Amino acid sequence: MTMAGNLRKVTGLGRVGGLRRVARLARRRPRVDLSHPARSPLGSSVVNCVAYRDGVRAPSGSDLVETVERVRKQGHGFVWLGLHEPTNAEFAGIAELFDLHPLAVEDAVEAHQRPKVERYGETLFAVFKTVCYVEHEQLTATSEVVNTGEIMVFVGPDFVITVRHGRHGSLGPLREELESDTAQLAKGPSAVLHAIADHVVDDYLHVTDAMQVDIDQVETDVFAADAARVDPGRIYQLKRELLELKRAVVPLGRPLLDLADRPVRAVDPEIQAYFRDVSDHLLRVTEQIASFDELLNSILQAHLAQVTVAQNEDMRKITAWAAVIAVPTMVCGIYGMNFDHMPELRWRFGYPLVLGVIATVCLALYRGFRRNGWL
């Protein structure tokens, strides 16, 4: 079947996936930043659909199918389609129009994927974990520090499809930044892939810098005068959030190296050098995460050691006071047995003598314990 026949077939998918209706909504609607909790005000998953030629916006058709048809007839340029949490029905027509692999389509719709880069013929499918730092006035044992989302990217010879999951990581500012650099955008779809990877890794750097502040605060509290009162749950919470960040960052290292070093049909050779720079930034983030993990382990061990020392000091004080109290307890216990024949029972100075002996012994014990640091 010819290309025109394929396109006519896709345009008839209105009953299945509502492709034309979704595309028209994307063309008519204003740009929406989906970083806030609300979905698109029109209820569509399409955020934006723009054709580019030589790094600048090109005239678009009345819908997505016509826009793609124009780009393919001209033989150069590409279409950038942005989606936010599409359903299977919304993505079905798009997947057929761009001939996307079913496994990649399933991953893009279902989300919760591990960062990766896969090749399906001439199409490259990449998964990036996005992260954002959750602002909080005070770190507690239940504070959320890192929030994660996902961006899936389909890169073909004449198209880029971005599928975003989560309430953060909007690509609107990135699109505007790319459009201001026409020379870079003119290098094709792989330039968009690089820009997204660079944007995601830059967010990693921002999150690690923000987490550094939290870790420094916990470290300061642990070595403060009242360190024993520090809630260890705060340290465990930071370690849990750091683990979530690690799951987003570390698996991306190998795919970025492959994009930088191995020839990939969907990636322009000039773009590969840029991926090396992104890979270097990711390595820096990975090293920061490893150092944070070691530092938190040391902070936790120091806190537990301080708690143990504080408990030992408390036990020494309790033991010292128990020894002091044992003297009058023992003497009073002996003279409380009420035997008839006991020394000094009927002696006139017996009572003040016993009190004097008790006071003298207790004072001597108290001074001894104070001198040795037990009290």
mmCIF file of C-alpha atoms in Angstrom:
data_model
loop_
_atom_site.group_PDB
_atom_site.id
_atom_site.type_symbol
_atom_site.label_atom_id
_atom_site.label_comp_id
_atom_site.label_asym_id
_atom_site.label_seq_id
_atom_site.Cartn_x
_atom_site.Cartn_y
_atom_site.Cartn_z
ATOM 1 C CA MET A 1 0.000 0.000 0.000
ATOM 2 C CA THR A 2 1.299 3.475 -0.845
ATOM 3 C CA MET A 3 2.102 6.172 1.697
ATOM 4 C CA ALA A 4 -0.990 8.095 0.634
ATOM 5 C CA GLY A 5 -3.067 4.983 1.108
ATOM 6 C CA ASN A 6 -1.644 4.497 4.581
ATOM 7 C CA LEU A 7 -2.468 8.081 5.497
ATOM 8 C CA ARG A 8 -6.010 7.724 4.167
ATOM 9 C CA LYS A 9 -6.344 4.600 6.267
ATOM 10 C CA VAL A 10 -5.190 6.480 9.387
ATOM 11 C CA THR A 11 -7.605 9.320 8.756
ATOM 12 C CA GLY A 12 -10.402 6.809 8.963
ATOM 13 C CA LEU A 13 -9.479 5.820 12.517
ATOM 14 C CA GLY A 14 -11.901 8.297 14.042
ATOM 15 C CA ARG A 15 -14.147 5.476 15.161
ATOM 16 C CA VAL A 16 -11.279 3.659 16.844
ATOM 17 C CA GLY A 17 -8.935 6.187 18.365
ATOM 18 C CA GLY A 18 -10.510 9.554 17.620
ATOM 19 C CA LEU A 19 -7.263 10.659 15.946
ATOM 20 C CA ARG A 20 -8.674 13.567 13.955
ATOM 21 C CA ARG A 21 -10.662 14.862 16.917
ATOM 22 C CA VAL A 22 -7.572 14.697 19.176
ATOM 23 C CA ALA A 23 -5.404 16.413 16.562
ATOM 24 C CA ARG A 24 -7.912 19.240 16.015
ATOM 25 C CA LEU A 25 -8.068 19.826 19.756
ATOM 26 C CA ALA A 26 -4.281 20.060 19.831
ATOM 27 C CA ARG A 27 -4.293 22.639 17.026
ATOM 28 C CA ARG A 28 -7.039 24.855 18.462
ATOM 29 C CA ARG A 29 -6.209 24.771 22.158
ATOM 30 C CA PRO A 30 -3.855 27.292 23.806
ATOM 31 C CA ARG A 31 -0.545 26.138 25.196
ATOM 32 C CA VAL A 32 -1.098 24.572 28.597
ATOM 33 C CA ASP A 33 1.475 23.928 31.262
ATOM 34 C CA LEU A 34 0.556 20.519 32.623
ATOM 35 C CA SER A 35 2.849 20.830 35.622
ATOM 36 C CA HIS A 36 -0.189 21.665 37.729
ATOM 37 C CA PRO A 37 -2.581 18.915 38.897
ATOM 38 C CA ALA A 38 -5.258 19.631 36.286
ATOM 39 C CA ARG A 39 -5.222 17.813 32.971
ATOM 40 C CA SER A 40 -5.812 19.575 29.698
ATOM 41 C CA PRO A 41 -8.859 21.864 29.967
ATOM 42 C CA LEU A 42 -10.241 20.188 26.864
ATOM 43 C CA GLY A 43 -9.792 16.718 28.269
ATOM 44 C CA SER A 44 -7.277 15.727 25.559
ATOM 45 C CA SER A 45 -3.888 14.183 26.118
ATOM 46 C CA VAL A 46 -2.340 16.222 23.279
ATOM 47 C CA VAL A 47 -0.296 19.135 24.595
ATOM 48 C CA ASN A 48 1.164 20.442 21.351
ATOM 49 C CA CYS A 49 1.786 19.423 17.745
ATOM 50 C CA VAL A 50 4.205 21.460 15.634
ATOM 51 C CA ALA A 51 6.059 20.877 12.377
ATOM 52 C CA TYR A 52 9.620 22.166 11.993
ATOM 53 C CA ARG A 53 11.647 22.813 8.867
ATOM 54 C CA ASP A 54 15.262 24.027 8.999
ATOM 55 C CA GLY A 55 14.901 24.722 12.716
ATOM 56 C CA VAL A 56 11.830 26.975 12.485
ATOM 57 C CA ARG A 57 8.114 26.347 12.717
ATOM 58 C CA ALA A 58 6.540 25.318 9.435
ATOM 59 C CA PRO A 59 2.906 25.742 8.407
ATOM 60 C CA SER A 60 0.834 22.914 9.865
ATOM 61 C CA GLY A 61 -2.124 21.152 8.371
ATOM 62 C CA SER A 62 -5.629 21.191 9.702
ATOM 63 C CA ASP A 63 -4.880 18.091 11.759
ATOM 64 C CA LEU A 64 -2.063 15.755 12.692
ATOM 65 C CA VAL A 65 -2.444 13.521 9.640
ATOM 66 C CA GLU A 66 -2.239 16.422 7.197
ATOM 67 C CA THR A 67 0.753 17.879 9.064
ATOM 68 C CA VAL A 68 2.638 14.584 8.830
ATOM 69 C CA GLU A 69 1.693 14.207 5.183
ATOM 70 C CA ARG A 70 3.118 17.664 4.358
ATOM 71 C CA VAL A 71 6.407 16.910 6.121
ATOM 72 C CA ARG A 72 6.804 13.583 4.330
ATOM 73 C CA LYS A 73 6.009 15.040 0.934
ATOM 74 C CA GLN A 74 8.613 17.785 1.382
ATOM 75 C CA GLY A 75 11.226 15.192 2.353
ATOM 76 C CA HIS A 76 12.760 17.174 5.211
ATOM 77 C CA GLY A 77 11.701 18.565 8.559
ATOM 78 C CA PHE A 78 9.892 16.754 11.312
ATOM 79 C CA VAL A 79 6.812 16.833 13.525
ATOM 80 C CA TRP A 80 7.016 17.162 17.302
ATOM 81 C CA LEU A 81 3.919 15.779 19.019
ATOM 82 C CA GLY A 82 3.641 16.195 22.786
ATOM 83 C CA LEU A 83 1.275 14.044 24.859
ATOM 84 C CA HIS A 84 0.420 13.883 28.543
ATOM 85 C CA GLU A 85 -0.750 10.558 30.018
ATOM 86 C CA PRO A 86 -2.596 9.323 26.914
ATOM 87 C CA THR A 87 -5.029 6.427 27.076
ATOM 88 C CA ASN A 88 -4.846 3.386 24.830
ATOM 89 C CA ALA A 89 -7.711 4.740 22.727
ATOM 90 C CA GLU A 90 -6.037 8.131 22.304
ATOM 91 C CA PHE A 91 -2.704 6.579 21.351
ATOM 92 C CA ALA A 92 -3.969 3.856 19.013
ATOM 93 C CA GLY A 93 -4.319 6.022 15.891
ATOM 94 C CA ILE A 94 -1.046 7.835 16.574
ATOM 95 C CA ALA A 95 0.802 4.533 16.933
ATOM 96 C CA GLU A 96 -0.503 3.345 13.560
ATOM 97 C CA LEU A 97 0.231 6.647 11.840
ATOM 98 C CA PHE A 98 3.896 6.570 12.889
ATOM 99 C CA ASP A 99 4.234 2.759 12.763
ATOM 100 C CA LEU A 100 5.299 2.462 16.412
ATOM 101 C CA HIS A 101 6.177 -0.927 17.850
ATOM 102 C CA PRO A 102 3.417 -2.403 20.076
ATOM 103 C CA LEU A 103 5.831 -3.095 22.945
ATOM 104 C CA ALA A 104 7.039 0.503 22.970
ATOM 105 C CA VAL A 105 3.439 1.749 22.772
ATOM 106 C CA GLU A 106 2.505 -0.403 25.774
ATOM 107 C CA ASP A 107 5.429 0.981 27.782
ATOM 108 C CA ALA A 108 4.524 4.557 26.831
ATOM 109 C CA VAL A 109 0.891 4.212 27.910
ATOM 110 C CA GLU A 110 1.370 2.143 31.064
ATOM 111 C CA ALA A 111 4.448 4.043 32.353
ATOM 112 C CA HIS A 112 6.379 2.931 35.469
ATOM 113 C CA GLN A 113 9.287 1.852 33.289
ATOM 114 C CA ARG A 114 12.985 1.647 33.993
ATOM 115 C CA PRO A 115 15.138 4.272 32.227
ATOM 116 C CA LYS A 116 16.273 2.738 28.927
ATOM 117 C CA VAL A 117 16.877 3.256 25.215
ATOM 118 C CA GLU A 118 15.583 0.686 22.734
ATOM 119 C CA ARG A 119 15.671 0.475 18.935
ATOM 120 C CA TYR A 120 12.735 -0.698 16.845
ATOM 121 C CA GLY A 121 13.795 -0.502 13.202
ATOM 122 C CA GLU A 122 14.277 3.159 12.326
ATOM 123 C CA THR A 123 12.535 4.291 15.513
ATOM 124 C CA LEU A 124 14.341 4.944 18.774
ATOM 125 C CA PHE A 125 12.390 4.643 22.032
ATOM 126 C CA ALA A 126 13.825 6.270 25.173
ATOM 127 C CA VAL A 127 12.502 6.355 28.721
ATOM 128 C CA PHE A 128 13.631 9.043 31.169
ATOM 129 C CA LYS A 129 12.702 9.309 34.830
ATOM 130 C CA THR A 130 11.955 12.896 35.765
ATOM 131 C CA VAL A 131 12.441 14.146 39.322
ATOM 132 C CA CYS A 132 11.540 17.293 41.196
ATOM 133 C CA TYR A 133 12.379 18.496 44.682
ATOM 134 C CA VAL A 134 9.390 18.854 46.999
ATOM 135 C CA GLU A 135 9.735 22.009 49.054
ATOM 136 C CA HIS A 136 9.163 21.654 52.824
ATOM 137 C CA GLU A 137 9.655 23.986 55.754
ATOM 138 C CA GLN A 138 11.079 21.302 58.028
ATOM 139 C CA LEU A 139 12.242 17.789 57.278
ATOM 140 C CA THR A 140 10.279 15.168 59.215
ATOM 141 C CA ALA A 141 10.127 11.399 59.219
ATOM 142 C CA THR A 142 7.269 11.541 56.686
ATOM 143 C CA SER A 143 8.375 14.450 54.482
ATOM 144 C CA GLU A 144 8.329 13.842 50.736
ATOM 145 C CA VAL A 145 11.607 15.090 49.320
ATOM 146 C CA VAL A 146 11.694 13.710 45.773
ATOM 147 C CA ASN A 147 8.777 13.324 43.397
ATOM 148 C CA THR A 148 9.256 11.292 40.212
ATOM 149 C CA GLY A 149 7.586 11.107 36.833
ATOM 150 C CA GLU A 150 8.437 9.811 33.374
ATOM 151 C CA ILE A 151 9.047 11.052 29.855
ATOM 152 C CA MET A 152 8.929 8.603 26.949
ATOM 153 C CA VAL A 153 10.383 9.746 23.635
ATOM 154 C CA PHE A 154 9.822 8.189 20.196
ATOM 155 C CA VAL A 155 12.392 9.407 17.663
ATOM 156 C CA GLY A 156 11.987 8.623 13.972
ATOM 157 C CA PRO A 157 13.305 10.046 10.715
ATOM 158 C CA ASP A 158 10.600 12.717 10.554
ATOM 159 C CA PHE A 159 8.934 12.795 13.954
ATOM 160 C CA VAL A 160 9.411 13.137 17.690
ATOM 161 C CA ILE A 161 6.672 11.984 20.067
ATOM 162 C CA THR A 162 7.006 12.821 23.751
ATOM 163 C CA VAL A 163 4.745 11.135 26.275
ATOM 164 C CA ARG A 164 4.860 12.623 29.752
ATOM 165 C CA HIS A 165 3.569 11.029 32.957
ATOM 166 C CA GLY A 166 3.353 12.941 36.211
ATOM 167 C CA ARG A 167 2.458 16.455 37.292
ATOM 168 C CA HIS A 168 5.878 17.996 36.791
ATOM 169 C CA GLY A 169 8.529 18.128 34.085
ATOM 170 C CA SER A 170 6.602 20.205 31.562
ATOM 171 C CA LEU A 171 8.427 20.448 28.220
ATOM 172 C CA GLY A 172 6.881 23.779 27.242
ATOM 173 C CA PRO A 173 9.873 25.893 28.360
ATOM 174 C CA LEU A 174 12.224 23.403 26.696
ATOM 175 C CA ARG A 175 10.358 23.689 23.399
ATOM 176 C CA GLU A 176 10.618 27.495 23.539
ATOM 177 C CA GLU A 177 14.328 27.286 24.318
ATOM 178 C CA LEU A 178 14.923 24.941 21.394
ATOM 179 C CA GLU A 179 12.946 27.144 19.023
ATOM 180 C CA SER A 180 15.253 30.037 19.893
ATOM 181 C CA ASP A 181 18.254 27.934 18.769
ATOM 182 C CA THR A 182 17.332 27.248 15.154
ATOM 183 C CA ALA A 183 20.778 25.908 14.263
ATOM 184 C CA GLN A 184 20.484 23.139 16.843
ATOM 185 C CA LEU A 185 16.849 22.365 16.075
ATOM 186 C CA ALA A 186 17.685 22.126 12.363
ATOM 187 C CA LYS A 187 19.722 18.986 13.112
ATOM 188 C CA GLY A 188 16.484 17.064 13.360
ATOM 189 C CA PRO A 189 14.623 14.870 15.843
ATOM 190 C CA SER A 190 17.797 13.722 17.594
ATOM 191 C CA ALA A 191 18.389 17.327 18.678
ATOM 192 C CA VAL A 192 15.081 17.195 20.541
ATOM 193 C CA LEU A 193 16.100 13.890 22.136
ATOM 194 C CA HIS A 194 19.352 15.433 23.328
ATOM 195 C CA ALA A 195 17.576 18.521 24.668
ATOM 196 C CA ILE A 196 15.163 16.347 26.670
ATOM 197 C CA ALA A 197 17.995 14.205 28.070
ATOM 198 C CA ASP A 198 19.960 17.328 28.997
ATOM 199 C CA HIS A 199 16.854 18.877 30.596
ATOM 200 C CA VAL A 200 16.173 15.749 32.675
ATOM 201 C CA VAL A 201 19.779 15.448 33.873
ATOM 202 C CA ASP A 202 19.890 19.160 34.761
ATOM 203 C CA ASP A 203 16.844 18.552 36.971
ATOM 204 C CA TYR A 204 18.807 15.754 38.658
ATOM 205 C CA LEU A 205 21.544 18.257 39.476
ATOM 206 C CA HIS A 206 19.035 20.723 40.924
ATOM 207 C CA VAL A 207 17.495 18.004 43.111
ATOM 208 C CA THR A 208 20.854 16.813 44.438
ATOM 209 C CA ASP A 209 21.841 20.399 45.271
ATOM 210 C CA ALA A 210 18.569 20.833 47.199
ATOM 211 C CA MET A 211 19.021 17.511 49.000
ATOM 212 C CA GLN A 212 22.508 18.631 50.019
ATOM 213 C CA VAL A 213 20.882 21.362 52.113
ATOM 214 C CA ASP A 214 18.650 18.821 53.894
ATOM 215 C CA ILE A 215 21.586 16.515 54.570
ATOM 216 C CA ASP A 216 23.692 19.375 55.918
ATOM 217 C CA GLN A 217 20.846 20.362 58.249
ATOM 218 C CA VAL A 218 20.492 16.821 59.577
ATOM 219 C CA GLU A 219 24.248 16.586 60.058
ATOM 220 C CA THR A 220 24.249 19.850 62.017
ATOM 221 C CA ASP A 221 21.396 18.641 64.235
ATOM 222 C CA VAL A 222 23.077 15.293 64.915
ATOM 223 C CA PHE A 223 26.264 16.959 66.188
ATOM 224 C CA ALA A 224 24.436 19.635 68.171
ATOM 225 C CA ALA A 225 24.289 19.708 71.978
ATOM 226 C CA ASP A 226 20.935 17.894 72.157
ATOM 227 C CA ALA A 227 21.797 15.388 69.424
ATOM 228 C CA ALA A 228 20.230 12.494 71.338
ATOM 229 C CA ARG A 229 16.807 14.046 70.752
ATOM 230 C CA VAL A 230 17.163 14.035 66.956
ATOM 231 C CA ASP A 231 14.539 11.841 65.314
ATOM 232 C CA PRO A 232 16.369 9.070 63.416
ATOM 233 C CA GLY A 233 13.292 8.807 61.192
ATOM 234 C CA ARG A 234 14.471 11.974 59.428
ATOM 235 C CA ILE A 235 17.686 10.222 58.418
ATOM 236 C CA TYR A 236 15.860 7.106 57.245
ATOM 237 C CA GLN A 237 13.431 9.274 55.264
ATOM 238 C CA LEU A 238 16.316 10.984 53.479
ATOM 239 C CA LYS A 239 17.815 7.587 52.672
ATOM 240 C CA ARG A 240 14.486 6.380 51.240
ATOM 241 C CA GLU A 241 14.120 9.487 49.096
ATOM 242 C CA LEU A 242 17.743 9.166 48.013
ATOM 243 C CA LEU A 243 17.046 5.575 46.977
ATOM 244 C CA GLU A 244 14.140 6.778 44.835
ATOM 245 C CA LEU A 245 16.435 9.298 43.169
ATOM 246 C CA LYS A 246 19.049 6.597 42.656
ATOM 247 C CA ARG A 247 16.531 4.381 40.849
ATOM 248 C CA ALA A 248 15.828 7.227 38.444
ATOM 249 C CA VAL A 249 19.448 8.203 37.798
ATOM 250 C CA VAL A 250 21.706 5.157 37.825
ATOM 251 C CA PRO A 251 19.987 3.011 35.124
ATOM 252 C CA LEU A 252 20.243 5.907 32.658
ATOM 253 C CA GLY A 253 24.046 5.800 32.597
ATOM 254 C CA ARG A 254 24.469 2.919 30.144
ATOM 255 C CA PRO A 255 21.848 4.131 27.611
ATOM 256 C CA LEU A 256 23.446 7.586 27.478
ATOM 257 C CA LEU A 257 26.862 6.040 26.856
ATOM 258 C CA ASP A 258 25.392 4.004 24.006
ATOM 259 C CA LEU A 259 23.875 7.132 22.466
ATOM 260 C CA ALA A 260 27.209 8.916 22.784
ATOM 261 C CA ASP A 261 29.532 6.179 21.504
ATOM 262 C CA ARG A 262 27.615 3.770 19.267
ATOM 263 C CA PRO A 263 26.300 4.730 15.837
ATOM 264 C CA VAL A 264 22.513 4.980 15.942
ATOM 265 C CA ARG A 265 20.488 5.512 12.786
ATOM 266 C CA ALA A 266 18.029 7.858 14.470
ATOM 267 C CA VAL A 267 20.769 10.041 16.009
ATOM 268 C CA ASP A 268 22.681 12.593 13.967
ATOM 269 C CA PRO A 269 26.463 12.040 14.328
ATOM 270 C CA GLU A 270 26.898 15.690 15.291
ATOM 271 C CA ILE A 271 24.505 15.181 18.225
ATOM 272 C CA GLN A 272 26.495 12.291 19.700
ATOM 273 C CA ALA A 273 29.118 14.658 21.084
ATOM 274 C CA TYR A 274 26.367 16.459 22.985
ATOM 275 C CA PHE A 275 25.260 13.172 24.546
ATOM 276 C CA ARG A 276 28.785 12.750 25.913
ATOM 277 C CA ASP A 277 28.349 16.010 27.791
ATOM 278 C CA VAL A 278 25.016 14.830 29.195
ATOM 279 C CA SER A 279 26.634 11.544 30.213
ATOM 280 C CA ASP A 280 29.355 13.449 32.090
ATOM 281 C CA HIS A 281 26.716 15.428 33.986
ATOM 282 C CA LEU A 282 24.878 12.211 34.830
ATOM 283 C CA LEU A 283 28.112 10.708 36.143
ATOM 284 C CA ARG A 284 28.476 13.717 38.435
ATOM 285 C CA VAL A 285 24.954 13.150 39.769
ATOM 286 C CA THR A 286 25.675 9.449 40.295
ATOM 287 C CA GLU A 287 28.805 10.264 42.283
ATOM 288 C CA GLN A 288 26.874 12.787 44.382
ATOM 289 C CA ILE A 289 24.215 10.202 45.184
ATOM 290 C CA ALA A 290 26.870 7.676 46.219
ATOM 291 C CA SER A 291 28.572 10.248 48.460
ATOM 292 C CA PHE A 292 25.204 11.258 49.967
ATOM 293 C CA ASP A 293 24.454 7.623 50.752
ATOM 294 C CA GLU A 294 27.791 7.144 52.498
ATOM 295 C CA LEU A 295 27.384 10.411 54.386
ATOM 296 C CA LEU A 296 23.903 9.468 55.594
ATOM 297 C CA ASN A 297 25.215 6.094 56.748
ATOM 298 C CA SER A 298 27.944 7.881 58.722
ATOM 299 C CA ILE A 299 25.447 10.358 60.164
ATOM 300 C CA LEU A 300 23.146 7.526 61.224
ATOM 301 C CA GLN A 301 25.997 5.617 62.852
ATOM 302 C CA ALA A 302 27.169 8.757 64.633
ATOM 303 C CA HIS A 303 23.654 9.407 65.901
ATOM 304 C CA LEU A 304 23.298 5.843 67.184
ATOM 305 C CA ALA A 305 26.702 6.114 68.879
ATOM 306 C CA GLN A 306 25.660 9.373 70.539
ATOM 307 C CA VAL A 307 22.419 7.801 71.736
ATOM 308 C CA THR A 308 24.408 4.889 73.185
ATOM 309 C CA VAL A 309 26.799 7.261 74.954
ATOM 310 C CA ALA A 310 23.877 9.268 76.353
ATOM 311 C CA GLN A 311 22.256 6.085 77.618
ATOM 312 C CA ASN A 312 25.501 5.005 79.281
ATOM 313 C CA GLU A 313 25.772 8.370 80.997
ATOM 314 C CA ASP A 314 22.224 8.042 82.248
ATOM 315 C CA MET A 315 22.925 4.550 83.548
ATOM 316 C CA ARG A 316 26.016 5.767 85.396
ATOM 317 C CA LYS A 317 24.016 8.532 87.058
ATOM 318 C CA ILE A 318 21.282 6.113 88.047
ATOM 319 C CA THR A 319 23.873 3.677 89.417
ATOM 320 C CA ALA A 320 25.635 6.416 91.388
ATOM 321 C CA TRP A 321 22.427 7.685 92.986
ATOM 322 C CA ALA A 322 21.390 4.111 93.750
ATOM 323 C CA ALA A 323 24.693 3.582 95.613
ATOM 324 C CA VAL A 324 24.156 6.781 97.603
ATOM 325 C CA ILE A 325 20.600 5.829 98.506
ATOM 326 C CA ALA A 326 21.683 2.278 99.413
ATOM 327 C CA VAL A 327 23.550 3.492 102.541
ATOM 328 C CA PRO A 328 20.559 4.948 104.460
ATOM 329 C CA THR A 329 18.404 2.126 103.133
ATOM 330 C CA MET A 330 20.762 -0.481 104.552
ATOM 331 C CA VAL A 331 21.179 1.242 107.967
ATOM 332 C CA CYS A 332 17.481 1.930 108.350
ATOM 333 C CA GLY A 333 16.716 -1.619 107.302
ATOM 334 C CA ILE A 334 19.004 -3.031 109.959
ATOM 335 C CA TYR A 335 17.624 -0.865 112.764
ATOM 336 C CA GLY A 336 14.114 -1.528 111.611
ATOM 337 C CA MET A 337 14.294 -5.203 112.555
ATOM 338 C CA ASN A 338 13.202 -4.323 116.169
ATOM 339 C CA PHE A 339 15.268 -6.911 118.042
ATOM 340 C CA ASP A 340 15.472 -6.419 121.808
ATOM 341 C CA HIS A 341 19.222 -6.769 122.071
ATOM 342 C CA MET A 342 20.686 -4.402 119.487
ATOM 343 C CA PRO A 343 23.636 -2.024 120.082
ATOM 344 C CA GLU A 344 22.911 1.598 120.778
ATOM 345 C CA LEU A 345 19.127 1.105 120.832
ATOM 346 C CA ARG A 346 18.823 2.654 124.305
ATOM 347 C CA TRP A 347 21.862 4.873 124.065
ATOM 348 C CA ARG A 348 21.068 8.582 124.265
ATOM 349 C CA PHE A 349 23.292 9.568 121.337
ATOM 350 C CA GLY A 350 22.509 6.537 119.177
ATOM 351 C CA TYR A 351 20.009 8.243 116.887
ATOM 352 C CA PRO A 352 22.088 11.350 116.049
ATOM 353 C CA LEU A 353 25.146 9.137 115.623
ATOM 354 C CA VAL A 354 23.425 6.949 113.057
ATOM 355 C CA LEU A 355 22.156 9.999 111.141
ATOM 356 C CA GLY A 356 25.666 11.475 111.168
ATOM 357 C CA VAL A 357 27.208 8.267 109.884
ATOM 358 C CA ILE A 358 24.595 8.043 107.105
ATOM 359 C CA ALA A 359 25.155 11.665 106.061
ATOM 360 C CA THR A 360 28.941 11.304 106.124
ATOM 361 C CA VAL A 361 28.987 8.135 104.036
ATOM 362 C CA CYS A 362 26.464 9.539 101.530
ATOM 363 C CA LEU A 363 28.466 12.760 101.172
ATOM 364 C CA ALA A 364 31.679 10.830 100.639
ATOM 365 C CA LEU A 365 30.049 8.674 97.952
ATOM 366 C CA TYR A 366 28.560 11.740 96.264
ATOM 367 C CA ARG A 367 31.902 13.547 96.119
ATOM 368 C CA GLY A 368 33.609 10.419 94.804
ATOM 369 C CA PHE A 369 31.098 9.972 92.006
ATOM 370 C CA ARG A 370 31.288 13.682 91.110
ATOM 371 C CA ARG A 371 35.067 13.513 90.943
ATOM 372 C CA ASN A 372 34.914 10.549 88.550
ATOM 373 C CA GLY A 373 32.299 12.178 86.329
ATOM 374 C CA TRP A 374 29.418 9.893 87.213
ATOM 375 C CA LEU A 375 27.275 12.709 88.608
#
